């Protein structure tokens, strides 16, 4: 860890929220120490069971590809494992909330493994590790499979439904060259790409 982390010490990196190379190193050491002390996660044969590639054929010529963080056990129970880092705790209420995580549903559908878990390394002043687990049901996996099939059919038929990407304060719609089409403003839509926008459109 020290040699790998040291390789980035002199890189031009931008740190947020008062972070620095030294602070992140200290937090990393404390988190890994806590993780080892907890001794709740086991991954046998790590060369085969860490960062695993899964291919699932969804049509005759299309594969869905997933890279799963690990397959191992949490508290002695076999499950699919996903590592996360966060500056704040993940919510644990209401009960069953984790089963709604689309990434976990996707991984469960791809691998066929119902038991899934997130190991969240929380980077706070007092570091913490959350061990969250849930079960993805057969019905959820089947629903996700139908969603995948429907999405592929729409892609193959070039059926791309319009949807808003608006999100404040970072709003990708404001810089999208096709915003005129969405707003129904012909002059804006006909403006050449890269042309400066006006403050008011008729």
mmCIF file of C-alpha atoms in Angstrom:
data_model
loop_
_atom_site.group_PDB
_atom_site.id
_atom_site.type_symbol
_atom_site.label_atom_id
_atom_site.label_comp_id
_atom_site.label_asym_id
_atom_site.label_seq_id
_atom_site.Cartn_x
_atom_site.Cartn_y
_atom_site.Cartn_z
ATOM 1 C CA UNK A 1 0.000 0.000 0.000
ATOM 2 C CA UNK A 2 2.760 2.464 0.897
ATOM 3 C CA UNK A 3 4.642 1.979 -2.370
ATOM 4 C CA UNK A 4 1.479 2.226 -4.487
ATOM 5 C CA UNK A 5 0.226 5.330 -2.664
ATOM 6 C CA UNK A 6 3.660 6.998 -2.754
ATOM 7 C CA UNK A 7 3.635 6.817 -6.542
ATOM 8 C CA UNK A 8 0.950 9.520 -6.537
ATOM 9 C CA UNK A 9 2.501 11.823 -3.947
ATOM 10 C CA UNK A 10 3.934 14.263 -6.488
ATOM 11 C CA UNK A 11 1.060 14.088 -8.950
ATOM 12 C CA UNK A 12 -0.987 17.208 -9.604
ATOM 13 C CA UNK A 13 -4.200 16.182 -7.864
ATOM 14 C CA UNK A 14 -7.143 18.280 -6.742
ATOM 15 C CA UNK A 15 -8.377 17.477 -3.246
ATOM 16 C CA UNK A 16 -11.833 18.377 -1.981
ATOM 17 C CA UNK A 17 -13.181 19.141 1.483
ATOM 18 C CA UNK A 18 -9.791 19.858 3.058
ATOM 19 C CA UNK A 19 -8.300 16.546 1.918
ATOM 20 C CA UNK A 20 -4.615 16.131 1.211
ATOM 21 C CA UNK A 21 -2.275 13.328 0.257
ATOM 22 C CA UNK A 22 -1.186 12.893 3.888
ATOM 23 C CA UNK A 23 -4.717 12.999 5.293
ATOM 24 C CA UNK A 24 -6.004 10.417 2.835
ATOM 25 C CA UNK A 25 -3.011 8.180 3.583
ATOM 26 C CA UNK A 26 -3.701 8.347 7.325
ATOM 27 C CA UNK A 27 -7.372 7.597 6.809
ATOM 28 C CA UNK A 28 -6.520 4.721 4.496
ATOM 29 C CA UNK A 29 -4.222 3.179 7.094
ATOM 30 C CA UNK A 30 -6.835 3.555 9.827
ATOM 31 C CA UNK A 31 -9.586 2.077 7.655
ATOM 32 C CA UNK A 32 -7.523 -0.917 6.586
ATOM 33 C CA UNK A 33 -6.422 -1.485 10.178
ATOM 34 C CA UNK A 34 -10.047 -1.418 11.321
ATOM 35 C CA UNK A 35 -11.032 -3.742 8.471
ATOM 36 C CA UNK A 36 -8.396 -6.281 9.527
ATOM 37 C CA UNK A 37 -9.334 -5.987 13.188
ATOM 38 C CA UNK A 38 -13.015 -6.565 12.417
ATOM 39 C CA UNK A 39 -12.115 -9.742 10.515
ATOM 40 C CA UNK A 40 -15.673 -10.124 9.215
ATOM 41 C CA UNK A 41 -14.904 -10.535 5.510
ATOM 42 C CA UNK A 42 -13.181 -13.546 3.997
ATOM 43 C CA UNK A 43 -12.239 -13.952 0.332
ATOM 44 C CA UNK A 44 -10.678 -17.298 -0.479
ATOM 45 C CA UNK A 45 -8.430 -17.585 -3.548
ATOM 46 C CA UNK A 46 -8.275 -13.800 -4.041
ATOM 47 C CA UNK A 47 -6.660 -14.070 -7.478
ATOM 48 C CA UNK A 48 -9.847 -15.736 -8.730
ATOM 49 C CA UNK A 49 -12.409 -14.053 -6.482
ATOM 50 C CA UNK A 50 -11.461 -10.368 -6.599
ATOM 51 C CA UNK A 51 -12.455 -8.066 -9.474
ATOM 52 C CA UNK A 52 -14.221 -10.825 -11.381
ATOM 53 C CA UNK A 53 -15.492 -10.403 -14.925
ATOM 54 C CA UNK A 54 -18.929 -11.874 -15.692
ATOM 55 C CA UNK A 55 -20.456 -12.153 -19.152
ATOM 56 C CA UNK A 56 -24.162 -12.794 -19.585
ATOM 57 C CA UNK A 57 -25.620 -13.290 -23.044
ATOM 58 C CA UNK A 58 -28.817 -11.293 -23.409
ATOM 59 C CA UNK A 59 -29.472 -11.732 -27.143
ATOM 60 C CA UNK A 60 -27.821 -13.758 -29.835
ATOM 61 C CA UNK A 61 -25.129 -11.166 -30.432
ATOM 62 C CA UNK A 62 -25.057 -9.088 -27.253
ATOM 63 C CA UNK A 63 -23.380 -9.752 -23.929
ATOM 64 C CA UNK A 64 -23.872 -7.863 -20.682
ATOM 65 C CA UNK A 65 -20.496 -7.453 -18.973
ATOM 66 C CA UNK A 66 -20.015 -6.827 -15.260
ATOM 67 C CA UNK A 67 -16.944 -6.548 -13.056
ATOM 68 C CA UNK A 68 -17.813 -7.654 -9.539
ATOM 69 C CA UNK A 69 -15.575 -6.487 -6.680
ATOM 70 C CA UNK A 70 -15.456 -9.829 -4.874
ATOM 71 C CA UNK A 71 -17.177 -13.071 -4.026
ATOM 72 C CA UNK A 72 -16.532 -14.250 -0.500
ATOM 73 C CA UNK A 73 -18.252 -14.311 2.848
ATOM 74 C CA UNK A 74 -19.452 -11.794 5.418
ATOM 75 C CA UNK A 75 -19.762 -13.126 8.954
ATOM 76 C CA UNK A 76 -19.384 -16.627 7.585
ATOM 77 C CA UNK A 77 -22.189 -16.375 5.001
ATOM 78 C CA UNK A 78 -21.319 -16.532 1.309
ATOM 79 C CA UNK A 79 -22.223 -13.436 -0.664
ATOM 80 C CA UNK A 80 -21.277 -11.066 -3.428
ATOM 81 C CA UNK A 81 -19.197 -8.190 -2.016
ATOM 82 C CA UNK A 82 -18.995 -4.606 -3.179
ATOM 83 C CA UNK A 83 -16.475 -2.117 -1.767
ATOM 84 C CA UNK A 84 -17.527 1.516 -1.316
ATOM 85 C CA UNK A 85 -15.843 4.626 0.086
ATOM 86 C CA UNK A 86 -17.829 7.558 1.394
ATOM 87 C CA UNK A 87 -17.423 10.708 3.454
ATOM 88 C CA UNK A 88 -20.663 9.932 5.308
ATOM 89 C CA UNK A 89 -22.541 6.873 6.520
ATOM 90 C CA UNK A 90 -24.894 5.030 4.199
ATOM 91 C CA UNK A 91 -28.522 5.023 5.408
ATOM 92 C CA UNK A 92 -29.643 1.775 7.019
ATOM 93 C CA UNK A 93 -33.327 2.626 7.492
ATOM 94 C CA UNK A 94 -35.946 1.744 6.480
ATOM 95 C CA UNK A 95 -35.287 -1.974 6.549
ATOM 96 C CA UNK A 96 -34.855 -3.393 3.054
ATOM 97 C CA UNK A 97 -33.603 -0.134 1.525
ATOM 98 C CA UNK A 98 -30.347 -1.690 0.300
ATOM 99 C CA UNK A 99 -32.260 -4.185 -1.853
ATOM 100 C CA UNK A 100 -33.380 -1.237 -4.023
ATOM 101 C CA UNK A 101 -29.809 -0.395 -5.037
ATOM 102 C CA UNK A 102 -29.829 -0.869 -8.848
ATOM 103 C CA UNK A 103 -26.126 -1.752 -8.948
ATOM 104 C CA UNK A 104 -26.582 -4.599 -6.474
ATOM 105 C CA UNK A 105 -29.661 -5.826 -8.361
ATOM 106 C CA UNK A 106 -27.633 -5.748 -11.582
ATOM 107 C CA UNK A 107 -24.752 -7.707 -10.028
ATOM 108 C CA UNK A 108 -27.164 -10.257 -8.570
ATOM 109 C CA UNK A 109 -28.900 -10.670 -11.926
ATOM 110 C CA UNK A 110 -25.571 -11.071 -13.733
ATOM 111 C CA UNK A 111 -24.093 -13.603 -11.314
ATOM 112 C CA UNK A 112 -27.216 -15.361 -10.051
ATOM 113 C CA UNK A 113 -26.070 -14.754 -6.450
ATOM 114 C CA UNK A 114 -28.957 -13.651 -4.236
ATOM 115 C CA UNK A 115 -26.966 -12.660 -1.137
ATOM 116 C CA UNK A 116 -25.159 -9.354 -1.633
ATOM 117 C CA UNK A 117 -23.286 -7.002 0.685
ATOM 118 C CA UNK A 118 -21.689 -3.573 0.677
ATOM 119 C CA UNK A 119 -18.592 -2.877 2.736
ATOM 120 C CA UNK A 120 -18.534 0.898 3.138
ATOM 121 C CA UNK A 121 -15.285 2.574 4.210
ATOM 122 C CA UNK A 122 -16.486 5.807 5.807
ATOM 123 C CA UNK A 123 -13.843 8.526 5.756
ATOM 124 C CA UNK A 124 -14.721 10.653 8.769
ATOM 125 C CA UNK A 125 -12.623 12.127 11.578
ATOM 126 C CA UNK A 126 -13.306 8.861 13.385
ATOM 127 C CA UNK A 127 -13.190 6.313 10.591
ATOM 128 C CA UNK A 128 -15.884 3.660 10.411
ATOM 129 C CA UNK A 129 -16.716 0.621 8.333
ATOM 130 C CA UNK A 130 -20.294 -0.345 7.625
ATOM 131 C CA UNK A 131 -21.186 -3.917 6.726
ATOM 132 C CA UNK A 132 -24.535 -3.865 4.948
ATOM 133 C CA UNK A 133 -26.160 -6.946 3.500
ATOM 134 C CA UNK A 134 -29.390 -7.827 1.769
ATOM 135 C CA UNK A 135 -31.051 -10.445 -0.404
ATOM 136 C CA UNK A 136 -32.064 -9.768 -4.001
ATOM 137 C CA UNK A 137 -35.183 -11.772 -4.815
ATOM 138 C CA UNK A 138 -35.828 -13.875 -7.896
ATOM 139 C CA UNK A 139 -38.636 -11.469 -8.832
ATOM 140 C CA UNK A 140 -36.215 -8.523 -8.744
ATOM 141 C CA UNK A 141 -33.741 -10.323 -10.981
ATOM 142 C CA UNK A 142 -36.456 -11.274 -13.452
ATOM 143 C CA UNK A 143 -37.719 -7.682 -13.544
ATOM 144 C CA UNK A 144 -34.194 -6.427 -14.182
ATOM 145 C CA UNK A 145 -33.807 -8.973 -16.998
ATOM 146 C CA UNK A 146 -36.959 -7.638 -18.646
ATOM 147 C CA UNK A 147 -35.607 -4.102 -18.287
ATOM 148 C CA UNK A 148 -32.365 -5.146 -20.000
ATOM 149 C CA UNK A 149 -34.206 -6.899 -22.845
ATOM 150 C CA UNK A 150 -36.454 -3.899 -23.399
ATOM 151 C CA UNK A 151 -33.513 -1.487 -23.363
ATOM 152 C CA UNK A 152 -31.584 -3.534 -25.918
ATOM 153 C CA UNK A 153 -34.604 -3.696 -28.229
ATOM 154 C CA UNK A 154 -34.967 0.084 -28.070
ATOM 155 C CA UNK A 155 -31.245 0.587 -28.766
ATOM 156 C CA UNK A 156 -31.311 -1.771 -31.740
ATOM 157 C CA UNK A 157 -34.374 -0.009 -33.176
ATOM 158 C CA UNK A 158 -32.868 3.449 -32.453
ATOM 159 C CA UNK A 159 -35.809 4.247 -30.205
ATOM 160 C CA UNK A 160 -34.297 6.774 -27.796
ATOM 161 C CA UNK A 161 -36.958 8.372 -25.655
ATOM 162 C CA UNK A 162 -36.279 12.013 -24.719
ATOM 163 C CA UNK A 163 -35.695 12.729 -21.058
ATOM 164 C CA UNK A 164 -34.544 15.693 -19.077
ATOM 165 C CA UNK A 165 -31.062 15.698 -17.611
ATOM 166 C CA UNK A 166 -31.730 18.810 -15.569
ATOM 167 C CA UNK A 167 -30.101 18.794 -12.169
ATOM 168 C CA UNK A 168 -29.211 21.778 -10.047
ATOM 169 C CA UNK A 169 -26.783 23.290 -9.385
ATOM 170 C CA UNK A 170 -24.806 21.239 -11.945
ATOM 171 C CA UNK A 171 -27.102 21.178 -14.934
ATOM 172 C CA UNK A 172 -25.937 19.336 -18.075
ATOM 173 C CA UNK A 173 -28.965 20.576 -20.022
ATOM 174 C CA UNK A 174 -27.602 24.136 -20.068
ATOM 175 C CA UNK A 175 -24.581 23.080 -22.151
ATOM 176 C CA UNK A 176 -26.333 20.446 -24.291
ATOM 177 C CA UNK A 177 -26.299 21.359 -28.021
ATOM 178 C CA UNK A 178 -29.793 19.870 -28.407
ATOM 179 C CA UNK A 179 -31.515 21.830 -25.663
ATOM 180 C CA UNK A 180 -33.373 23.834 -28.319
ATOM 181 C CA UNK A 181 -35.142 20.687 -29.479
ATOM 182 C CA UNK A 182 -36.273 19.842 -25.970
ATOM 183 C CA UNK A 183 -37.507 23.394 -25.360
ATOM 184 C CA UNK A 184 -39.253 23.585 -28.738
ATOM 185 C CA UNK A 185 -37.258 26.660 -29.752
ATOM 186 C CA UNK A 186 -36.497 26.363 -33.461
ATOM 187 C CA UNK A 187 -33.986 29.243 -33.614
ATOM 188 C CA UNK A 188 -31.966 27.749 -30.802
ATOM 189 C CA UNK A 189 -32.100 24.307 -32.425
ATOM 190 C CA UNK A 190 -30.861 25.681 -35.778
ATOM 191 C CA UNK A 191 -27.946 27.567 -34.257
ATOM 192 C CA UNK A 192 -24.602 26.030 -35.325
ATOM 193 C CA UNK A 193 -22.888 23.908 -32.728
ATOM 194 C CA UNK A 194 -20.426 25.975 -30.710
ATOM 195 C CA UNK A 195 -22.215 29.247 -31.456
ATOM 196 C CA UNK A 196 -22.584 31.492 -28.409
ATOM 197 C CA UNK A 197 -25.959 31.347 -26.724
ATOM 198 C CA UNK A 198 -28.072 34.441 -26.200
ATOM 199 C CA UNK A 199 -29.486 35.351 -22.851
ATOM 200 C CA UNK A 200 -33.022 35.396 -24.286
ATOM 201 C CA UNK A 201 -34.601 33.249 -26.976
ATOM 202 C CA UNK A 202 -37.799 34.128 -28.759
#
